[in-house]
Coordinates of C-alpha atoms in Angstrom, one line a residue:
M1 CA 120.1 115.9 58.3
K2 CA 116.7 117.5 58.8
K3 CA 115.1 114.1 59.2
L4 CA 117.7 113.1 61.8
L5 CA 117.2 116.3 63.7
S6 CA 113.4 115.7 63.7
I7 CA 113.9 112.2 65.2
V8 CA 116.2 113.6 67.9
L9 CA 113.7 116.3 68.8
F10 CA 110.9 113.7 68.8
L11 CA 112.6 111.4 71.3
S12 CA 113.9 114.2 73.5
A13 CA 110.4 115.6 73.9
F14 CA 109.0 112.6 75.7
P15 CA 110.9 112.7 79.1
V16 CA 108.6 115.5 80.3
F17 CA 105.5 113.3 80.2
S18 CA 104.1 111.8 83.3
Q19 CA 103.8 108.0 83.6
M20 CA 101.5 106.2 86.0
V21 CA 102.5 103.5 88.5
P22 CA 99.2 101.8 89.4
A23 CA 98.4 101.7 93.2
G24 CA 99.9 98.6 94.8
F25 CA 102.3 97.9 91.9
P26 CA 104.5 95.6 93.9
V27 CA 107.9 96.3 92.2
L28 CA 108.1 99.9 91.1
E29 CA 106.6 101.4 94.3
E30 CA 109.4 99.5 96.2
A31 CA 112.0 100.9 93.9
L32 CA 110.8 104.5 94.4
R33 CA 110.8 104.1 98.1
R34 CA 114.3 102.8 98.1
K35 CA 115.5 105.7 95.9
E36 CA 114.0 108.1 98.4
L37 CA 115.8 106.4 101.3
L38 CA 119.1 106.5 99.4
G39 CA 118.6 110.3 98.9
E40 CA 118.4 110.0 95.1
L41 CA 114.8 111.0 94.8
Q42 CA 112.3 113.0 96.8
M43 CA 108.7 111.7 96.4
G44 CA 107.2 114.0 99.1
T45 CA 103.5 113.8 99.5
A46 CA 103.0 111.8 96.3
M47 CA 103.8 108.5 98.1
M48 CA 100.8 109.0 100.4
H49 CA 98.5 109.5 97.4
R50 CA 98.6 106.7 94.9
P51 CA 98.6 105.9 91.9
L52 CA 101.8 107.7 91.3
Q53 CA 102.6 109.8 88.3
L54 CA 106.2 110.5 87.5
P55 CA 106.8 113.7 85.5
W56 CA 110.0 114.2 87.5
S57 CA 111.5 110.8 86.7
E58 CA 115.2 110.6 85.7
S59 CA 117.2 107.8 84.0
F60 CA 118.5 106.4 87.3
I61 CA 115.1 105.5 88.8
F62 CA 114.4 102.3 86.8
P63 CA 117.3 100.3 85.4
D64 CA 117.9 98.8 82.0
S65 CA 115.0 98.6 79.5
W66 CA 112.4 99.9 82.0
N67 CA 113.8 103.4 81.7
P68 CA 112.2 104.2 78.3
F69 CA 108.7 103.6 79.5
Y70 CA 109.0 105.9 82.4
L71 CA 110.7 108.5 80.2
G72 CA 108.0 108.3 77.6
Q73 CA 110.1 106.5 75.0
T74 CA 108.2 103.3 74.4
F75 CA 106.1 102.9 71.3
S76 CA 104.4 106.2 70.9
V77 CA 103.4 108.8 68.3
D78 CA 103.2 112.6 68.5
L79 CA 99.7 113.8 67.6
E80 CA 101.0 116.9 65.7
D81 CA 103.7 117.5 63.2
S82 CA 105.4 119.9 65.7
I83 CA 106.8 118.3 68.8
S84 CA 104.7 119.3 71.8
K85 CA 104.9 118.1 75.4
N86 CA 101.1 118.4 75.6
N87 CA 100.2 116.0 72.8
Y88 CA 101.1 112.4 73.2
F89 CA 100.0 108.8 72.6
G90 CA 101.8 105.8 74.1
V91 CA 101.3 102.1 74.8
L92 CA 101.2 101.0 78.4
P93 CA 102.9 97.8 79.6
M94 CA 101.0 94.5 79.4
R95 CA 100.5 93.0 82.9
N96 CA 99.6 89.4 83.7
F97 CA 99.0 88.4 87.3
F98 CA 98.6 84.6 88.0
R99 CA 97.6 83.3 91.4
F100 CA 97.1 79.7 92.5
S101 CA 95.9 78.5 95.9
P102 CA 95.0 74.8 95.7
E103 CA 93.2 74.2 99.0
R104 CA 92.1 77.4 100.9
P105 CA 92.1 81.2 100.3
Y106 CA 95.0 83.2 101.8
G107 CA 96.2 86.8 101.7
Q108 CA 95.1 89.9 100.0
A109 CA 93.6 89.7 96.5
P110 CA 94.7 92.8 94.5
G111 CA 92.4 94.4 92.0
M112 CA 89.8 92.0 90.5
L113 CA 91.5 89.0 92.0
R114 CA 89.6 87.4 94.8
P115 CA 90.4 85.4 98.0
A116 CA 89.4 82.3 96.2
V117 CA 90.6 78.7 95.8
G118 CA 92.1 77.4 92.6
A119 CA 93.7 79.2 89.7
Q120 CA 93.1 82.9 88.9
N121 CA 94.5 85.1 86.2
L122 CA 94.3 88.9 85.6
L123 CA 95.4 90.4 82.3
S124 CA 95.7 94.1 81.8
G125 CA 97.0 96.5 79.1
G126 CA 96.2 99.7 77.4
V127 CA 97.2 103.1 76.1
E128 CA 97.9 106.6 77.4
F129 CA 96.7 109.7 75.6
R130 CA 97.3 113.4 76.1
W131 CA 96.1 116.4 74.1
K132 CA 96.5 119.8 75.6
M133 CA 94.7 119.7 79.0
L134 CA 93.1 116.4 78.3
H135 CA 94.8 113.3 79.7
A136 CA 93.5 109.7 79.5
F137 CA 94.6 106.2 80.5
V138 CA 92.6 103.4 79.1
Q139 CA 93.8 100.3 80.9
P140 CA 91.0 97.6 81.2
E141 CA 91.4 94.3 83.0
W142 CA 90.2 90.8 82.0
Y143 CA 89.8 88.3 84.9
V144 CA 89.2 84.5 84.9
A145 CA 89.0 82.2 87.9
E146 CA 88.5 78.5 88.7
N147 CA 86.5 79.0 92.0
R148 CA 86.9 75.7 93.7
N149 CA 84.9 74.9 96.8
F150 CA 86.9 74.4 100.0
D151 CA 86.7 73.4 103.6
G152 CA 85.1 76.6 105.1
F153 CA 83.3 77.5 108.3
P154 CA 81.5 74.3 109.6
L155 CA 77.9 73.8 110.7
S156 CA 79.0 71.8 113.8
F157 CA 79.3 74.8 116.2
P158 CA 76.5 75.6 118.7
A159 CA 73.7 77.9 117.5
R160 CA 75.1 80.9 119.3
V161 CA 78.5 80.6 117.6
N162 CA 76.9 80.1 114.2
S163 CA 74.7 83.2 114.8
L164 CA 77.8 85.3 115.6
R165 CA 79.5 84.0 112.4
Q166 CA 76.4 85.1 110.4
S167 CA 76.7 88.5 112.1
L168 CA 80.3 88.8 110.9
W169 CA 79.2 88.0 107.3
N170 CA 76.4 90.5 107.6
R171 CA 78.9 93.2 108.5
G172 CA 81.2 92.4 105.6
D173 CA 79.4 91.0 102.6
M174 CA 82.4 88.7 102.0
P175 CA 81.3 85.3 100.7
E176 CA 83.5 82.2 101.1
V177 CA 83.0 81.4 97.4
F178 CA 82.4 84.3 94.9
S179 CA 81.1 82.2 92.1
Q180 CA 80.0 78.6 91.7
G181 CA 82.4 77.1 89.1
P182 CA 84.6 78.9 86.6
S183 CA 83.9 82.6 85.9
S184 CA 85.3 85.5 84.0
A185 CA 84.8 89.3 84.0
F186 CA 85.8 92.5 82.3
H187 CA 86.5 95.7 84.1
W188 CA 87.8 99.2 83.2
G189 CA 90.7 98.7 85.6
N190 CA 93.1 101.6 86.0
S191 CA 91.4 103.8 83.5
K192 CA 91.0 107.6 83.8
L193 CA 89.8 110.6 81.8
A194 CA 91.0 113.9 83.2
L195 CA 91.3 117.6 82.6
Q196 CA 94.6 118.9 84.0
W197 CA 95.6 122.4 85.0
G198 CA 98.8 123.0 86.8
A199 CA 99.1 120.4 89.6
F200 CA 95.3 119.8 89.7
E201 CA 92.8 117.8 87.7
W202 CA 89.1 116.9 87.3
A203 CA 88.8 113.2 86.6
V204 CA 86.3 110.4 85.9
S205 CA 88.1 107.3 86.9
S206 CA 88.1 103.6 87.8
Q207 CA 91.7 103.6 89.0
Q208 CA 92.8 101.7 92.1
L209 CA 93.5 104.1 95.0
W210 CA 95.9 103.8 97.9
W211 CA 95.8 106.4 100.6
G212 CA 98.4 106.6 103.4
P213 CA 102.0 105.4 104.0
G214 CA 101.6 101.7 104.3
Q215 CA 103.8 99.2 102.4
F216 CA 101.5 96.2 102.8
N217 CA 98.2 97.5 104.1
A218 CA 96.2 100.7 104.3
L219 CA 93.3 101.7 106.6
M220 CA 91.2 103.6 104.0
F221 CA 91.9 102.6 100.4
S222 CA 94.4 100.0 99.2
H223 CA 94.8 97.7 96.2
A224 CA 92.8 95.1 98.0
G225 CA 89.6 94.4 96.1
Q226 CA 88.2 95.7 92.8
S227 CA 88.4 99.4 92.1
F228 CA 85.2 101.4 91.9
P229 CA 84.0 104.2 89.5
H230 CA 84.4 107.7 90.9
I231 CA 84.6 111.4 89.9
S232 CA 87.4 113.3 91.6
F233 CA 89.0 116.7 92.0
N234 CA 92.6 116.0 93.0
T235 CA 96.3 116.8 92.6
W236 CA 98.1 114.7 90.1
K237 CA 101.5 115.9 91.4
P238 CA 102.5 117.7 94.6
A239 CA 101.2 121.3 94.7
K240 CA 104.1 123.5 95.7
T241 CA 103.5 126.5 98.0
F242 CA 105.5 128.8 100.3
L243 CA 104.5 126.5 103.2
G244 CA 105.6 123.3 101.5
D245 CA 104.0 120.7 99.3
F246 CA 100.4 119.5 99.3
S247 CA 98.6 116.6 97.7
G248 CA 94.9 115.9 98.1
Q249 CA 91.8 114.4 96.6
I250 CA 88.0 114.7 97.1
L251 CA 85.9 112.1 95.4
I252 CA 82.3 110.8 94.9
G253 CA 82.1 107.1 94.1
R254 CA 79.6 104.3 93.6
L255 CA 80.0 101.1 95.7
E256 CA 78.0 98.0 94.8
D257 CA 76.9 95.1 97.1
L258 CA 77.7 91.6 95.8
E259 CA 74.5 90.2 97.4
K260 CA 75.7 86.6 97.3
Q261 CA 75.1 83.9 99.9
P262 CA 78.2 84.0 102.2
S263 CA 78.5 80.3 103.2
Q264 CA 78.9 77.1 101.2
I265 CA 76.3 75.6 103.7
N266 CA 72.7 76.6 103.0
E267 CA 71.7 76.3 106.7
L268 CA 74.2 79.1 107.6
N269 CA 72.7 81.5 105.1
A270 CA 69.3 81.8 106.7
N271 CA 69.8 85.2 108.3
F272 CA 72.0 86.9 105.7
R273 CA 71.6 90.6 105.1
P274 CA 68.4 91.3 107.1
G275 CA 66.9 94.7 106.6
L276 CA 69.3 96.0 104.0
P277 CA 68.0 97.5 100.7
Q278 CA 68.0 95.2 97.7
N279 CA 69.2 96.3 94.3
D280 CA 70.6 99.6 95.7
W281 CA 74.1 101.1 95.5
R282 CA 76.0 103.0 98.1
Y283 CA 77.0 106.7 97.6
L284 CA 80.6 107.3 98.7
N285 CA 82.2 110.6 99.5
A286 CA 85.9 110.6 100.6
L287 CA 88.6 113.2 101.3
M288 CA 92.3 113.1 101.8
L289 CA 95.0 115.7 102.3
T290 CA 98.7 115.4 102.8
Y291 CA 101.3 118.0 103.6
Q292 CA 105.1 118.1 103.6
P293 CA 106.5 121.1 105.5
K294 CA 109.0 123.3 103.6
W295 CA 111.3 123.4 106.6
L296 CA 111.1 119.7 107.4
S297 CA 111.1 118.0 104.0
Q298 CA 111.6 114.5 105.5
L299 CA 108.2 114.5 107.2
T300 CA 104.8 114.0 105.5
I301 CA 101.6 114.1 107.5
G302 CA 98.0 113.7 106.4
F303 CA 94.4 112.7 107.1
T304 CA 91.6 110.9 105.3
R305 CA 87.8 110.7 105.8
S306 CA 85.0 108.8 104.2
F307 CA 81.2 108.6 104.3
Q308 CA 79.0 106.0 102.6
Q309 CA 75.2 105.7 102.5
Y310 CA 72.6 103.9 100.4
E311 CA 71.6 106.1 97.5
S312 CA 67.9 105.7 98.1
R313 CA 68.3 107.0 101.7
R314 CA 70.6 110.0 100.9
P315 CA 69.2 113.5 101.3
R316 CA 69.6 115.9 98.3
T317 CA 71.2 118.6 100.4
F318 CA 74.7 120.0 100.6
N319 CA 75.6 117.7 103.4
G320 CA 74.0 114.8 101.5
W321 CA 76.4 115.5 98.6
L322 CA 79.6 116.3 100.6
P323 CA 79.2 114.9 104.1
V324 CA 83.0 114.8 104.6
L325 CA 82.8 118.5 105.3
E326 CA 80.6 118.0 108.4
P327 CA 82.1 118.4 111.9
F328 CA 83.6 115.4 113.5
Q329 CA 81.8 115.4 116.9
K330 CA 78.6 113.4 117.2
R331 CA 77.1 115.7 119.8
R332 CA 75.2 117.5 117.0
V333 CA 73.1 114.3 116.2
F334 CA 72.0 113.6 119.8
D335 CA 69.3 115.3 121.8
E336 CA 70.0 117.7 124.6
D337 CA 70.5 115.0 127.2
N338 CA 72.9 113.1 124.9
I339 CA 70.7 110.0 125.2
R340 CA 68.7 109.7 121.9
F341 CA 70.4 109.4 118.5
S342 CA 68.5 111.8 116.2
D343 CA 70.3 111.3 112.9
D344 CA 68.2 109.0 110.7
R345 CA 70.4 109.2 107.6
E346 CA 72.0 105.7 108.2
I347 CA 75.5 106.7 107.2
D348 CA 78.9 105.0 107.8
Q349 CA 82.0 107.0 108.4
Q350 CA 85.7 106.5 108.9
A351 CA 88.7 108.8 109.5
T352 CA 92.4 108.3 109.7
V353 CA 95.6 110.3 110.3
F354 CA 99.0 109.3 109.3
A355 CA 102.7 110.4 109.1
R356 CA 105.9 109.2 107.4
Y357 CA 109.4 110.3 108.2
V358 CA 112.3 109.5 105.9
I359 CA 115.9 109.6 107.2
P360 CA 118.2 109.5 104.1
K361 CA 121.4 109.6 106.2
A362 CA 120.3 106.4 107.9
Q363 CA 118.6 105.0 104.7
M364 CA 115.5 104.4 106.8
E365 CA 111.8 105.4 107.0
L366 CA 109.2 105.1 109.8
Y367 CA 105.5 105.6 109.4
F368 CA 102.1 105.0 111.1
E369 CA 98.4 105.4 110.4
F370 CA 95.6 105.6 113.0
G371 CA 91.9 105.4 112.3
K372 CA 88.5 105.5 113.9
R373 CA 85.3 104.1 112.4
D374 CA 82.9 105.6 115.0
H375 CA 83.5 109.3 115.9
N376 CA 83.4 110.3 119.5
L377 CA 80.6 112.3 121.1
D378 CA 83.0 115.3 121.6
W379 CA 86.7 116.0 121.9
R380 CA 86.6 115.2 125.6
E381 CA 85.5 111.7 125.0
F382 CA 88.1 111.3 122.3
I383 CA 90.9 112.3 124.7
L384 CA 89.5 110.0 127.5
N385 CA 88.8 107.1 125.2
P386 CA 90.9 107.1 122.0
E387 CA 90.8 103.3 121.8
H388 CA 87.1 103.1 120.9
A389 CA 86.5 101.8 117.3
R390 CA 90.1 102.3 116.4
A391 CA 92.6 100.5 114.0
Y392 CA 96.2 101.3 113.4
L393 CA 99.3 100.2 111.5
M394 CA 103.0 101.1 111.8
G395 CA 106.0 100.1 109.8
F396 CA 109.6 100.8 108.8
Q397 CA 112.1 100.1 106.1
K398 CA 115.9 100.1 106.4
L399 CA 118.6 99.6 103.7
F400 CA 122.1 98.3 104.4
A401 CA 124.9 99.0 102.0
T402 CA 127.0 96.1 100.6
A403 CA 130.5 95.9 99.1
D404 CA 129.0 95.6 95.7
P405 CA 128.0 99.0 94.1
G406 CA 124.3 99.4 93.6
K407 CA 123.4 96.4 95.7
V408 CA 121.7 96.7 99.1
W409 CA 120.1 94.6 101.8
Q410 CA 116.5 95.6 102.4
L411 CA 114.7 95.0 105.8
R412 CA 111.1 96.2 106.1
G413 CA 108.2 95.3 108.3
E414 CA 104.7 96.3 109.2
M415 CA 102.2 95.7 112.0
L416 CA 98.5 96.0 111.4
Q417 CA 95.9 96.0 114.2
G418 CA 92.4 95.6 112.7
S419 CA 90.6 94.2 115.7
N420 CA 88.8 96.1 118.4
S421 CA 90.5 97.1 121.7
I422 CA 89.4 95.6 125.1
N423 CA 86.9 98.5 125.7
R424 CA 84.5 96.6 123.4
L425 CA 83.4 94.8 126.5
T426 CA 82.3 98.0 128.3
R427 CA 80.7 99.4 125.1
Y428 CA 78.9 96.4 123.6
G429 CA 79.3 93.4 126.0
G430 CA 80.7 90.1 124.7
N431 CA 78.1 89.3 122.0
V432 CA 78.8 91.9 119.3
V433 CA 81.1 91.2 116.4
S434 CA 82.6 94.3 115.0
G435 CA 86.0 95.6 113.8
W436 CA 87.6 98.0 111.4
H437 CA 85.4 98.6 108.2
T438 CA 82.2 97.5 110.0
H439 CA 79.2 99.6 111.0
G440 CA 75.9 98.9 112.7
R441 CA 73.9 100.5 109.9
L442 CA 75.6 99.9 106.6
N443 CA 77.4 96.7 107.4
G444 CA 80.9 97.2 105.9
F445 CA 83.2 99.4 103.9
R446 CA 83.3 97.2 100.8
H447 CA 82.7 96.9 97.1
Q448 CA 81.7 93.8 95.2
G449 CA 82.1 91.7 98.3
Q450 CA 85.7 92.8 99.2
L451 CA 86.9 95.3 101.8
L452 CA 88.4 98.5 100.3
G453 CA 91.3 98.9 102.8
L454 CA 92.2 96.0 105.0
G455 CA 91.8 93.1 102.6
R456 CA 92.7 90.5 105.2
G457 CA 89.3 90.4 106.8
I458 CA 87.3 92.1 109.5
G459 CA 89.0 92.2 112.9
T460 CA 92.2 90.6 111.5
N461 CA 95.7 91.5 112.8
V462 CA 98.8 91.0 110.7
Q463 CA 102.6 91.2 111.3
T464 CA 104.9 91.2 108.3
L465 CA 108.7 91.1 108.0
E466 CA 110.7 91.0 104.8
F467 CA 114.5 90.6 104.3
S468 CA 115.8 90.9 100.7
R469 CA 118.9 91.6 98.6
V470 CA 118.2 94.2 95.9
H471 CA 120.0 95.4 92.8
G472 CA 117.9 97.9 90.8
L473 CA 114.6 96.1 90.2
D474 CA 116.1 92.7 90.7
K475 CA 115.4 91.1 94.1
W476 CA 115.5 87.9 96.0
G477 CA 114.5 87.4 99.6
F478 CA 112.2 86.0 102.3
L479 CA 109.0 87.2 103.9
L480 CA 107.6 86.0 107.3
E481 CA 104.0 86.7 108.2
R482 CA 101.7 86.1 111.2
V483 CA 98.0 86.5 110.8
E484 CA 95.4 86.5 113.6
N485 CA 92.1 85.9 111.7
H486 CA 88.9 87.6 112.7
Q487 CA 89.8 88.2 116.3
D488 CA 86.6 90.1 117.1
F489 CA 84.6 87.1 116.2
F490 CA 86.9 84.8 118.1
W491 CA 86.5 86.8 121.4
A492 CA 82.8 87.1 121.0
A493 CA 82.2 83.4 120.2
F494 CA 84.8 81.7 122.4
E495 CA 85.8 84.1 125.2
E496 CA 83.9 82.1 127.9
Q497 CA 85.0 78.7 126.6
E498 CA 87.9 77.3 128.6
G499 CA 90.9 76.5 126.5
A500 CA 89.6 78.0 123.3
Q501 CA 92.3 78.9 120.8
P502 CA 92.3 81.5 118.0
W503 CA 92.8 80.7 114.3
M504 CA 96.3 81.8 113.4
D505 CA 98.3 81.5 110.2
L506 CA 102.1 81.5 110.2
S507 CA 103.7 81.7 106.8
G508 CA 107.0 82.1 105.0
A509 CA 107.6 83.1 101.4
F510 CA 110.4 83.2 98.9
L511 CA 110.4 86.3 96.8
W512 CA 112.2 86.7 93.4
T513 CA 112.1 89.6 90.9
K514 CA 114.1 89.7 87.7
V515 CA 114.3 92.1 84.8
M516 CA 114.9 90.3 81.5
G517 CA 115.0 92.9 78.7
P518 CA 111.4 94.1 78.1
L519 CA 110.1 91.5 80.6
L520 CA 109.8 92.0 84.4
L521 CA 108.9 88.9 86.4
D522 CA 107.9 89.0 90.1
V523 CA 107.3 85.6 91.8
R524 CA 106.1 84.6 95.3
L525 CA 106.2 81.1 96.6
Q526 CA 104.5 80.9 100.1
G527 CA 103.8 78.1 102.6
I528 CA 101.1 78.7 105.2
W529 CA 100.9 76.8 108.5
G530 CA 97.3 77.2 109.7
Y531 CA 96.9 76.7 113.4
N532 CA 93.3 75.9 114.5
Y533 CA 92.0 76.5 111.0
Q534 CA 88.4 77.9 111.1
W535 CA 88.5 77.5 114.9
K536 CA 87.7 73.8 114.5
G537 CA 89.7 72.9 117.6
N538 CA 87.0 74.8 119.6
L539 CA 84.2 72.4 118.5
P540 CA 82.4 70.6 121.3
Q541 CA 84.1 67.3 122.2
K542 CA 87.2 68.2 120.1
A543 CA 90.2 66.6 121.7
Y544 CA 93.0 68.2 119.5
I545 CA 93.8 71.3 117.6
P546 CA 93.5 70.8 113.8
N547 CA 96.5 72.2 111.9
R548 CA 97.2 72.2 108.2
L549 CA 99.9 73.2 105.7
D550 CA 98.9 75.0 102.5
F551 CA 100.7 76.8 99.7
L552 CA 100.2 79.9 97.6
T553 CA 101.9 80.7 94.3
Q554 CA 101.8 84.2 92.7
A555 CA 103.5 85.4 89.5
H556 CA 103.5 88.9 88.0
L557 CA 104.7 89.3 84.4
Y558 CA 105.1 92.7 82.8
Y559 CA 106.0 93.3 79.2
L560 CA 107.1 96.6 77.6
F561 CA 106.2 97.1 74.0

């Protein structure tokens, strides 16, 4: 009887533990958002600040055999003879992500995956450990890739167009091929070591970050690209005050350049990365804060800001360590006549604001995010010219009840505008290639050759619409997507060419997710119709627009021990 009582106490202790949903987890984040729209769960500020930790989870959040993991009841041992909520060891789910694109890269590449051609596979697993104030996730990743060559940007364009394409590469450090031939790599993945006190923690981490309300994209940090090492002071759950709930994070990180030749054609690599430091890393300082008013709990608002600078050029001053605390206006770095730029630190900055509104009665959510990568001279210029150096996204989700209990239709969509506004012509003229995540001094907000927020490419616009039938975690449905590739390059290179056409991708995908005991399988089968691929229809003497049909296969497999 005593032994049975000990077992019962042992199991009942685990539901208080937090469990982590990695940023960009394609199934569980969706489930949490749906529960919030149904009025069964209130995520508050946590959904704006991912990865998510779920100390408040209840048995209805995740169905079937996935409940035990998020209630702390998977394979685990208590570190002391007495049951304590502060002492815990557990095995995290095994995750395998397979991706196959036979002819050309397409779409975002989460985590260590890359926008590459051929087969790729990412394997991840690990353990969670807690002892008193110490909390750790050890969740490394192992990546292998085929890295086929493919039909990329051609050498056949006039010298001016080729030069502008080189300028785009120089502002992004994104090569067409990341490695010649098969490759493999190990990374610490979503690992973290933290000291927690109340709702706050100090952490050393390599976790993927996602800031903002986006379902498919984010302007500052998303799951696109490999995560970077950072130290952080942040909330790990919403901090409750008399004004409402707050979540936030301030971090210092290390970003690395890939320093690979961007083109598969040597002649196009002649002017790659001129004037940038070699063998140097970039110091990143970033800040985010979100707020949910106590009197309007359906609304969440927030902002983010980031600075990056090559470490060898960073001053060892307070502003050098924490530039995110500087004023926004640029007037302070100009001379008295506002003519000469007097700041020689060579820094790159971005800032965004966002909001999300949940309407449980309508089972609906609306959200937006607006960002600027070049701050205005003063508030007057911002009011008169808010379009300068901006990007934005907006989206929605709506659930429709069915006659079957627990089953709903899900309609969700998002529009992303990553290209410059028309005022680029008055600012820069027609021969400058720029866009969100680019900068004239540091040439891109990136790590290991991939953009940290908008993983679809510089100056790219995306519209996404999904319609699915959902029951718990099980789902089947369809996704439509329209992508305008590198629009800032297109307008700079071909604006004066009569009849020039953009490169546009129209795609449709079948989505299927199924829980099978301890297994969770998430599959995407996508066909892509590429209109004027790589702008080849704009080549001199070209009499037709070259179109092509390509395919993409993705499969996530998760296993609970």
